[in-house]
CSV table of C-alpha atoms and ligand atoms in Angstrom, one decimal:
chain,number,residue,atom,x,y,z
A,1,MET,CA,-14.1,7.6,19.7
A,2,LEU,CA,-17.5,8.4,18.4
A,3,LYS,CA,-20.2,9.1,21.0
A,4,GLN,CA,-22.7,7.2,18.8
A,5,PRO,CA,-22.8,5.5,15.4
A,6,ILE,CA,-23.3,7.7,12.3
A,7,LYS,CA,-25.8,6.6,9.6
A,8,ILE,CA,-24.7,7.1,6.0
A,9,GLU,CA,-27.5,5.2,4.3
A,10,SER,CA,-30.2,3.0,5.7
A,11,ASN,CA,-27.9,0.0,5.8
A,12,LEU,CA,-24.6,1.7,6.1
A,13,ILE,CA,-23.2,3.0,9.4
A,14,ILE,CA,-19.9,4.3,10.9
A,15,ARG,CA,-19.1,3.1,14.4
A,16,ASN,CA,-16.2,2.6,16.7
A,17,ALA,CA,-14.4,-0.6,16.0
A,18,VAL,CA,-14.5,-3.4,18.6
A,19,GLU,CA,-12.0,-6.2,19.3
A,20,THR,CA,-13.9,-8.7,17.1
A,21,ASP,CA,-13.5,-6.4,14.1
A,22,CYS,CA,-9.7,-7.0,14.0
A,23,ASP,CA,-9.7,-9.7,11.4
A,24,ASP,CA,-11.7,-7.4,9.1
A,25,ILE,CA,-9.5,-4.4,9.9
A,26,MET,CA,-6.5,-6.5,9.1
A,27,ARG,CA,-8.1,-7.6,5.8
A,28,LEU,CA,-8.6,-3.9,4.8
A,29,ILE,CA,-5.1,-2.9,6.0
A,30,ASN,CA,-3.7,-5.6,3.6
A,31,GLU,CA,-5.9,-4.4,0.8
A,32,LEU,CA,-4.7,-0.8,1.3
A,33,ALA,CA,-1.0,-2.1,1.3
A,34,VAL,CA,-1.7,-3.8,-2.1
A,35,PHE,CA,-3.2,-0.6,-3.4
A,36,GLU,CA,-0.1,1.3,-2.1
A,37,LYS,CA,2.2,-1.3,-3.9
A,38,ALA,CA,3.8,-2.5,-0.6
A,39,PRO,CA,2.0,-5.6,0.4
A,40,ASP,CA,5.2,-7.2,1.8
A,41,GLN,CA,5.7,-4.4,4.2
A,42,VAL,CA,2.8,-5.4,6.4
A,43,ARG,CA,4.3,-7.3,9.3
A,44,ILE,CA,1.5,-7.3,11.9
A,45,ASN,CA,-1.5,-9.6,12.2
A,46,SER,CA,-5.0,-9.3,13.7
A,47,GLN,CA,-3.7,-10.5,17.1
A,48,THR,CA,-1.3,-7.6,17.2
A,49,LEU,CA,-4.1,-5.2,16.4
A,50,LYS,CA,-6.2,-6.8,19.2
A,51,GLN,CA,-3.4,-6.4,21.8
A,52,ASP,CA,-2.4,-2.8,20.7
A,53,GLY,CA,-5.9,-1.3,20.2
A,54,PHE,CA,-8.0,-3.0,22.8
A,55,GLY,CA,-5.9,-3.5,25.9
A,56,GLU,CA,-5.5,-1.3,29.0
A,57,HIS,CA,-3.6,1.4,27.0
A,58,PRO,CA,-4.9,1.5,23.5
A,59,LEU,CA,-2.3,2.7,20.9
A,60,TYR,CA,-4.9,3.6,18.3
A,61,THR,CA,-8.6,4.3,17.7
A,62,CYS,CA,-10.3,2.8,14.7
A,63,LEU,CA,-13.7,3.6,13.0
A,64,VAL,CA,-15.3,1.1,10.7
A,65,ALA,CA,-18.0,1.5,8.1
A,66,GLU,CA,-20.4,-1.4,8.2
A,67,ASP,CA,-22.9,-2.7,5.7
A,68,THR,CA,-25.7,-4.0,7.9
A,69,SER,CA,-27.7,-5.4,4.9
A,70,SER,CA,-25.5,-8.4,4.5
A,71,SER,CA,-25.6,-11.2,6.9
A,72,PRO,CA,-23.4,-11.2,8.9
A,73,ALA,CA,-22.9,-7.4,8.7
A,74,ARG,CA,-19.8,-6.6,6.7
A,75,VAL,CA,-17.0,-4.2,7.6
A,76,VAL,CA,-16.2,-2.3,4.3
A,77,ALA,CA,-14.0,0.6,5.3
A,78,ILE,CA,-11.7,1.8,8.0
A,79,ALA,CA,-10.2,5.0,9.5
A,80,LEU,CA,-7.4,4.2,11.9
A,81,MET,CA,-5.9,7.1,14.0
A,82,PHE,CA,-3.8,7.9,17.1
A,83,ASN,CA,-2.6,10.9,19.0
A,84,VAL,CA,0.8,12.5,18.4
A,85,TYR,CA,2.4,15.5,20.1
A,86,SER,CA,3.6,18.7,18.5
A,87,THR,CA,6.1,20.8,20.3
A,88,TRP,CA,4.6,23.8,18.4
A,89,GLU,CA,0.9,23.1,18.9
A,90,GLY,CA,0.4,20.4,21.4
A,91,LYS,CA,-2.0,17.4,21.0
A,92,CYS,CA,-2.6,16.4,17.4
A,93,LEU,CA,-4.3,13.5,15.6
A,94,HIS,CA,-2.5,11.3,13.1
A,95,LEU,CA,-4.7,9.5,10.5
A,96,GLU,CA,-2.7,6.3,9.6
A,97,ASP,CA,-5.2,4.6,7.2
A,98,LEU,CA,-8.3,5.6,5.4
A,99,TYR,CA,-9.5,2.9,3.1
A,100,VAL,CA,-12.8,2.0,1.5
A,101,GLN,CA,-13.0,-1.3,-0.2
A,102,VAL,CA,-13.4,-1.0,-4.0
A,103,ASP,CA,-17.0,-2.1,-4.4
A,104,TYR,CA,-18.2,0.5,-1.8
A,105,ARG,CA,-16.4,3.6,-3.2
A,106,LYS,CA,-18.2,6.7,-4.4
A,107,ARG,CA,-21.0,6.3,-1.9
A,108,GLY,CA,-19.9,8.9,0.5
A,109,ILE,CA,-18.2,6.4,2.9
A,110,GLY,CA,-14.7,8.0,2.6
A,111,LYS,CA,-16.1,11.4,3.1
A,112,ALA,CA,-18.1,10.3,6.2
A,113,LEU,CA,-15.1,8.6,7.8
A,114,PHE,CA,-13.0,11.7,7.1
A,115,ALA,CA,-15.6,13.9,8.6
A,116,ALA,CA,-15.9,11.7,11.7
A,117,THR,CA,-12.1,12.0,12.0
A,118,TYR,CA,-12.4,15.8,12.0
A,119,GLN,CA,-15.1,15.5,14.6
A,120,ILE,CA,-12.9,13.4,16.8
A,121,ALA,CA,-9.9,15.7,16.4
A,122,VAL,CA,-11.9,18.8,17.2
A,123,GLU,CA,-13.8,17.2,20.1
A,124,THR,CA,-10.6,16.0,21.7
A,125,ASN,CA,-9.0,19.4,21.3
A,126,CYS,CA,-6.4,18.4,18.7
A,127,ALA,CA,-4.5,21.3,17.1
A,128,ARG,CA,-4.3,19.5,13.7
A,129,LEU,CA,-4.7,16.3,11.8
A,130,ASN,CA,-1.6,14.8,10.1
A,131,PHE,CA,-1.4,12.1,7.4
A,132,SER,CA,0.8,11.0,4.6
A,133,VAL,CA,-0.2,10.4,0.9
A,134,LEU,CA,2.0,8.7,-1.7
A,135,ASP,CA,3.0,11.1,-4.5
A,136,TRP,CA,1.3,9.2,-7.2
A,137,ASN,CA,-2.0,9.0,-5.3
A,138,SER,CA,-3.4,12.2,-6.7
A,139,ASN,CA,-7.0,11.0,-6.4
A,140,ALA,CA,-6.6,10.7,-2.6
A,141,LEU,CA,-4.7,14.0,-2.4
A,142,ASP,CA,-7.4,15.8,-4.4
A,143,PHE,CA,-10.0,14.1,-2.1
A,144,TYR,CA,-8.2,15.5,1.0
A,145,LYS,CA,-7.6,18.9,-0.4
A,146,SER,CA,-11.2,19.3,-1.3
A,147,PHE,CA,-11.8,19.1,2.5
A,148,GLY,CA,-9.3,21.7,3.4
A,149,ALA,CA,-6.0,19.6,3.7
A,150,VAL,CA,-2.8,21.3,2.6
A,151,ASP,CA,0.2,19.4,1.1
A,152,ILE,CA,3.0,20.5,3.4
A,153,THR,CA,5.7,18.9,1.3
A,154,GLU,CA,4.6,21.1,-1.6
A,155,LYS,CA,4.1,24.2,0.6
A,156,GLU,CA,6.8,23.9,3.3
A,157,GLY,CA,9.3,21.3,1.9
A,158,TRP,CA,8.9,18.7,4.7
A,159,HIS,CA,10.1,15.2,4.0
A,160,SER,CA,8.9,12.1,5.8
A,161,VAL,CA,12.0,10.4,7.3
A,162,ARG,CA,12.2,7.0,9.1
A,163,VAL,CA,14.8,4.5,10.4
A,164,THR,CA,14.0,0.8,10.5
A,165,ARG,CA,14.6,-1.1,13.7
A,166,LYS,CA,17.3,-3.1,11.9
A,167,ASN,CA,19.2,0.1,10.9
A,168,MET,CA,18.8,1.4,14.5
A,169,GLU,CA,20.3,-1.9,15.9
A,170,LEU,CA,23.1,-1.7,13.3
A,171,GLN,CA,23.8,1.9,14.2
A,172,LEU,CA,23.7,1.2,17.9
A,173,GLU,CA,26.3,-1.6,17.4
A,174,LYS,CA,28.5,1.0,15.4
A,175,TRP,CA,28.3,3.5,18.2
A,176,LYS,CA,29.4,0.9,20.7
A,177,LYS,CA,32.7,0.3,18.9
B,201,COA,C1,-9.9,8.0,-1.3
B,201,COA,C2,-11.1,7.1,-0.8
B,201,COA,C3,-11.0,6.9,0.8
B,201,COA,C4,-12.4,7.9,-1.0
B,201,COA,O1,-13.5,7.2,-0.5
B,201,COA,P1,-14.9,7.1,-1.2
B,201,COA,O2,-15.9,6.5,-0.3
B,201,COA,O3,-14.8,6.5,-2.5
B,201,COA,O4,-15.3,8.7,-1.4
B,201,COA,P2,-16.7,9.4,-1.2
B,201,COA,O5,-17.7,8.6,-1.9
B,201,COA,O6,-16.9,9.7,0.2
B,201,COA,O7,-16.4,10.8,-2.0
B,201,COA,C5,-16.5,12.0,-1.3
B,201,COA,C6,-16.2,13.1,-2.2
B,201,COA,O8,-14.9,13.0,-2.7
B,201,COA,C7,-14.9,12.9,-4.1
B,201,COA,N1,-14.0,11.8,-4.4
B,201,COA,C8,-14.1,10.5,-4.1
B,201,COA,N2,-13.1,9.8,-4.6
B,201,COA,C9,-12.3,10.7,-5.3
B,201,COA,C10,-11.2,10.6,-6.0
B,201,COA,N3,-10.6,9.4,-6.2
B,201,COA,N4,-10.7,11.7,-6.6
B,201,COA,C11,-11.2,12.9,-6.4
B,201,COA,N5,-12.4,13.1,-5.7
B,201,COA,C12,-12.9,12.0,-5.2
B,201,COA,C13,-16.3,12.4,-4.5
B,201,COA,O9,-16.6,13.0,-5.8
B,201,COA,C14,-17.1,13.1,-3.4
B,201,COA,O10,-17.4,14.4,-3.7
B,201,COA,P3,-18.9,15.0,-3.5
B,201,COA,O11,-19.1,14.9,-2.1
B,201,COA,O12,-18.8,16.3,-4.0
B,201,COA,O13,-19.7,14.1,-4.3
B,201,COA,C15,-11.3,5.8,-1.5
B,201,COA,O14,-11.3,6.0,-2.9
B,201,COA,C16,-10.1,4.8,-1.2
B,201,COA,O15,-10.2,4.1,-0.2
B,201,COA,N6,-9.1,4.8,-2.1
B,201,COA,C17,-8.0,3.9,-2.1
B,201,COA,C18,-7.2,4.0,-0.8
B,201,COA,C19,-6.6,5.4,-0.7
B,201,COA,O16,-6.2,6.1,-1.6
B,201,COA,N7,-6.7,5.8,0.6
B,201,COA,C20,-6.0,7.0,1.0
B,201,COA,C21,-4.6,6.7,1.4
B,201,COA,S1,-3.7,8.2,1.8
């Protein structure tokens, strides 16, 4: 969480998201999924985001960039993150989504959100920041590398691996037999 909002331009700020931002956060999550050529893979809605991020035990933290010159103020970018644990290094931060809507790019918003993410990671004593980038998204990879990020698939050969809930259920059934 940011201790206070960060001013990028006179009418452009970064602040902690609040519950009422969830419709806008959801809109930007969907835009990012379209950009990543996987719009059908988004299964949650803004109600899920509200429950998971703003209840008694929030599962994520979200920063938003807001254009205060429009009325009402407009959420134009997000950085959504949560803690993970490394058995090698302890508490870490995972950046799930960084997205700036098209008409607000190249104004320093992505950089400011990424810098704020670094600030949160360091202030909360995280050993590292993790995130994934699609192999064809060289623009984003270059952007991250210019701020000190290292491609660990390239350097160390790590692959991202996942099992869907459906496959876990199928496998559990197989193990029962
Ligand atoms: C990547 C992204 C977050 C950058 O946000 P942005 O607000 O346009 O970037 P900024 O204006 O803050 O740029 C900061 C710096 O990065 C550089 N940069 C920005 N976009 C870049 C790009 N596509 N490729 C290379 N460098 C880039 C800028 O030149 C700038 O450098 P400078 O400080 O020396 O001038 C934004 O383009 C985006 O949302 N892209 C689509 C979604 C995406 O790829 N998200 C990441 C998923 S892993």
